[in-house]
Amino acid sequence: MRIKILGCSGGVGPGLRTTSLLIDDELLIDAGTGVGDLALSQMRRIRHVVLTHSHLDHVCGLAFMADNLFDLIDEPITVHASETTLQVVQEHIFNWKIWPDFSKLPTPKNPLLRWQTMPVNTPLDVGNGRSVLSFDVLHTVPGVGVAVQCKTGIFAFSGDTYATDLLWDALNALPRLDMLMIEIAFPDEQGELAETSRHFTPSLLGRELAKLRHKPQLLLTHHKPGTEGLIQRECTEALAGWDYHHLEAGEIFML
Ligand SMILES: [Zn+2]
Ligand SMILES: [Zn+2]
């Protein structure tokens, strides 16, 4: 499994892209602004998109990707998400007012996008021996994390979440966990904001990780622009003993 980090920032700025991961060139997990760095030929190869939740920093790239691919693909791209997330994205983005409804274009019979409800805790076959399992997490809107399983291991992504046993119970139920991409949006001094916006801080994540029975490599994501240095300094203490890495857009990991 080849995991390319298209975007891993909690916002925009020079060199910063919001959440999006490309797996084996065919599976896109979240569609933040990082999608905008893909060439047209790379966008054409994507067959499945999984959305963890409806927030703009995770879905906006889908709108532009669909527009780019108009008339260029033979089969619809399947967009997998919870029922609520799909409803919100259809009602508030692909509604003919903010953006065209690409599940009806170029023609209703042969559209660009196909919406597919993704029930939690139910493995989803995304081809080539890979499957995706989603599980509930705790954010300001209904959100999920995902575990992507292939022959060589399991990679999981927390999505956007605050501390919750839903996350740890789901991860502990996996037979193994090789890599965990997990969010830290705010430094400790913004703990109140992190709690109201349902995001992790370094020390909160450090405490919560005691509940994880696996020892994966941690890939840290979603730092808000301007807080990266402080979060990195706080992690040296908060995540002591863990093998961790602060992600940057463009990085590639093999599993
Ligand atoms: Zn969010
Ligand atoms: Zn986010």
JSON list of N, CA, C and O in Angstrom, two decimals, residues 52 135 137 144-146 156-161 167 180-183 200 221:
[
{"chain": "A", "resi": 52, "resn": "THR", "atom": "N", "xyz": [-14.61, 11.48, 5.51]},
{"chain": "A", "resi": 52, "resn": "THR", "atom": "CA", "xyz": [-14.76, 11.21, 6.94]},
{"chain": "A", "resi": 52, "resn": "THR", "atom": "C", "xyz": [-15.87, 12.05, 7.56]},
{"chain": "A", "resi": 52, "resn": "THR", "atom": "O", "xyz": [-16.54, 11.62, 8.49]},
{"chain": "A", "resi": 135, "resn": "PHE", "atom": "N", "xyz": [-15.41, 3.84, 11.37]},
{"chain": "A", "resi": 135, "resn": "PHE", "atom": "CA", "xyz": [-15.91, 3.75, 12.75]},
{"chain": "A", "resi": 135, "resn": "PHE", "atom": "C", "xyz": [-16.19, 5.16, 13.25]},
{"chain": "A", "resi": 135, "resn": "PHE", "atom": "O", "xyz": [-15.53, 6.12, 12.85]},
{"chain": "A", "resi": 137, "resn": "VAL", "atom": "N", "xyz": [-16.34, 8.52, 15.38]},
{"chain": "A", "resi": 137, "resn": "VAL", "atom": "CA", "xyz": [-15.48, 9.27, 16.29]},
{"chain": "A", "resi": 137, "resn": "VAL", "atom": "C", "xyz": [-16.31, 10.43, 16.86]},
{"chain": "A", "resi": 137, "resn": "VAL", "atom": "O", "xyz": [-17.54, 10.43, 16.72]},
{"chain": "A", "resi": 144, "resn": "VAL", "atom": "N", "xyz": [-16.34, 10.06, 11.03]},
{"chain": "A", "resi": 144, "resn": "VAL", "atom": "CA", "xyz": [-15.78, 8.72, 11.19]},
{"chain": "A", "resi": 144, "resn": "VAL", "atom": "C", "xyz": [-14.26, 8.77, 11.04]},
{"chain": "A", "resi": 144, "resn": "VAL", "atom": "O", "xyz": [-13.71, 9.70, 10.44]},
{"chain": "A", "resi": 145, "resn": "GLY", "atom": "N", "xyz": [-13.62, 7.74, 11.59]},
{"chain": "A", "resi": 145, "resn": "GLY", "atom": "CA", "xyz": [-12.25, 7.43, 11.26]},
{"chain": "A", "resi": 145, "resn": "GLY", "atom": "C", "xyz": [-12.28, 6.24, 10.32]},
{"chain": "A", "resi": 145, "resn": "GLY", "atom": "O", "xyz": [-13.34, 5.60, 10.16]},
{"chain": "A", "resi": 146, "resn": "VAL", "atom": "N", "xyz": [-11.15, 5.91, 9.70]},
{"chain": "A", "resi": 146, "resn": "VAL", "atom": "CA", "xyz": [-11.12, 4.78, 8.78]},
{"chain": "A", "resi": 146, "resn": "VAL", "atom": "C", "xyz": [-9.87, 3.93, 9.01]},
{"chain": "A", "resi": 146, "resn": "VAL", "atom": "O", "xyz": [-8.81, 4.46, 9.38]},
{"chain": "A", "resi": 156, "resn": "ALA", "atom": "N", "xyz": [-4.53, 3.32, 9.69]},
{"chain": "A", "resi": 156, "resn": "ALA", "atom": "CA", "xyz": [-5.77, 3.95, 10.14]},
{"chain": "A", "resi": 156, "resn": "ALA", "atom": "C", "xyz": [-5.61, 5.46, 10.20]},
{"chain": "A", "resi": 156, "resn": "ALA", "atom": "O", "xyz": [-4.51, 5.97, 10.40]},
{"chain": "A", "resi": 157, "resn": "PHE", "atom": "N", "xyz": [-6.72, 6.14, 10.02]},
{"chain": "A", "resi": 157, "resn": "PHE", "atom": "CA", "xyz": [-6.77, 7.60, 10.09]},
{"chain": "A", "resi": 157, "resn": "PHE", "atom": "C", "xyz": [-7.91, 7.99, 11.02]},
{"chain": "A", "resi": 157, "resn": "PHE", "atom": "O", "xyz": [-9.04, 7.50, 10.84]},
{"chain": "A", "resi": 158, "resn": "SER", "atom": "N", "xyz": [-7.62, 8.84, 11.98]},
{"chain": "A", "resi": 158, "resn": "SER", "atom": "CA", "xyz": [-8.62, 9.21, 12.99]},
{"chain": "A", "resi": 158, "resn": "SER", "atom": "C", "xyz": [-9.75, 10.06, 12.44]},
{"chain": "A", "resi": 158, "resn": "SER", "atom": "O", "xyz": [-10.80, 10.17, 13.08]},
{"chain": "A", "resi": 159, "resn": "GLY", "atom": "N", "xyz": [-9.54, 10.71, 11.27]},
{"chain": "A", "resi": 159, "resn": "GLY", "atom": "CA", "xyz": [-10.46, 11.79, 10.89]},
{"chain": "A", "resi": 159, "resn": "GLY", "atom": "C", "xyz": [-10.28, 12.94, 11.86]},
{"chain": "A", "resi": 159, "resn": "GLY", "atom": "O", "xyz": [-9.27, 13.02, 12.57]},
{"chain": "A", "resi": 160, "resn": "ASP", "atom": "N", "xyz": [-11.22, 13.86, 11.91]},
{"chain": "A", "resi": 160, "resn": "ASP", "atom": "CA", "xyz": [-11.19, 14.94, 12.91]},
{"chain": "A", "resi": 160, "resn": "ASP", "atom": "C", "xyz": [-11.92, 14.41, 14.14]},
{"chain": "A", "resi": 160, "resn": "ASP", "atom": "O", "xyz": [-13.07, 14.00, 14.05]},
{"chain": "A", "resi": 161, "resn": "THR", "atom": "N", "xyz": [-11.27, 14.46, 15.29]},
{"chain": "A", "resi": 161, "resn": "THR", "atom": "CA", "xyz": [-11.93, 13.94, 16.50]},
{"chain": "A", "resi": 161, "resn": "THR", "atom": "C", "xyz": [-11.37, 14.53, 17.77]},
{"chain": "A", "resi": 161, "resn": "THR", "atom": "O", "xyz": [-10.23, 15.01, 17.80]},
{"chain": "A", "resi": 167, "resn": "LEU", "atom": "N", "xyz": [-13.06, 5.86, 19.41]},
{"chain": "A", "resi": 167, "resn": "LEU", "atom": "CA", "xyz": [-11.85, 5.76, 18.59]},
{"chain": "A", "resi": 167, "resn": "LEU", "atom": "C", "xyz": [-10.97, 4.61, 19.07]},
{"chain": "A", "resi": 167, "resn": "LEU", "atom": "O", "xyz": [-10.57, 3.75, 18.27]},
{"chain": "A", "resi": 180, "resn": "LEU", "atom": "N", "xyz": [-0.77, 4.89, 12.27]},
{"chain": "A", "resi": 180, "resn": "LEU", "atom": "CA", "xyz": [-1.97, 5.64, 12.67]},
{"chain": "A", "resi": 180, "resn": "LEU", "atom": "C", "xyz": [-1.75, 7.11, 12.38]},
{"chain": "A", "resi": 180, "resn": "LEU", "atom": "O", "xyz": [-0.88, 7.75, 12.96]},
{"chain": "A", "resi": 181, "resn": "MET", "atom": "N", "xyz": [-2.52, 7.62, 11.45]},
{"chain": "A", "resi": 181, "resn": "MET", "atom": "CA", "xyz": [-2.50, 9.06, 11.17]},
{"chain": "A", "resi": 181, "resn": "MET", "atom": "C", "xyz": [-3.55, 9.68, 12.08]},
{"chain": "A", "resi": 181, "resn": "MET", "atom": "O", "xyz": [-4.73, 9.31, 12.02]},
{"chain": "A", "resi": 182, "resn": "ILE", "atom": "N", "xyz": [-3.12, 10.58, 12.94]},
{"chain": "A", "resi": 182, "resn": "ILE", "atom": "CA", "xyz": [-4.05, 11.11, 13.94]},
{"chain": "A", "resi": 182, "resn": "ILE", "atom": "C", "xyz": [-3.89, 12.61, 14.07]},
{"chain": "A", "resi": 182, "resn": "ILE", "atom": "O", "xyz": [-2.80, 13.14, 13.93]},
{"chain": "A", "resi": 183, "resn": "GLU", "atom": "N", "xyz": [-4.99, 13.26, 14.32]},
{"chain": "A", "resi": 183, "resn": "GLU", "atom": "CA", "xyz": [-4.99, 14.72, 14.30]},
{"chain": "A", "resi": 183, "resn": "GLU", "atom": "C", "xyz": [-4.57, 15.35, 15.62]},
{"chain": "A", "resi": 183, "resn": "GLU", "atom": "O", "xyz": [-4.86, 14.82, 16.70]},
{"chain": "A", "resi": 200, "resn": "PHE", "atom": "N", "xyz": [-7.96, 17.36, 19.01]},
{"chain": "A", "resi": 200, "resn": "PHE", "atom": "CA", "xyz": [-6.94, 17.00, 20.00]},
{"chain": "A", "resi": 200, "resn": "PHE", "atom": "C", "xyz": [-5.92, 18.12, 20.19]},
{"chain": "A", "resi": 200, "resn": "PHE", "atom": "O", "xyz": [-5.67, 18.93, 19.29]},
{"chain": "A", "resi": 221, "resn": "THR", "atom": "N", "xyz": [-1.22, 15.03, 12.13]},
{"chain": "A", "resi": 221, "resn": "THR", "atom": "CA", "xyz": [-1.81, 15.83, 11.05]},
{"chain": "A", "resi": 221, "resn": "THR", "atom": "C", "xyz": [-2.73, 16.91, 11.61]},
{"chain": "A", "resi": 221, "resn": "THR", "atom": "O", "xyz": [-3.03, 16.94, 12.80]}
]
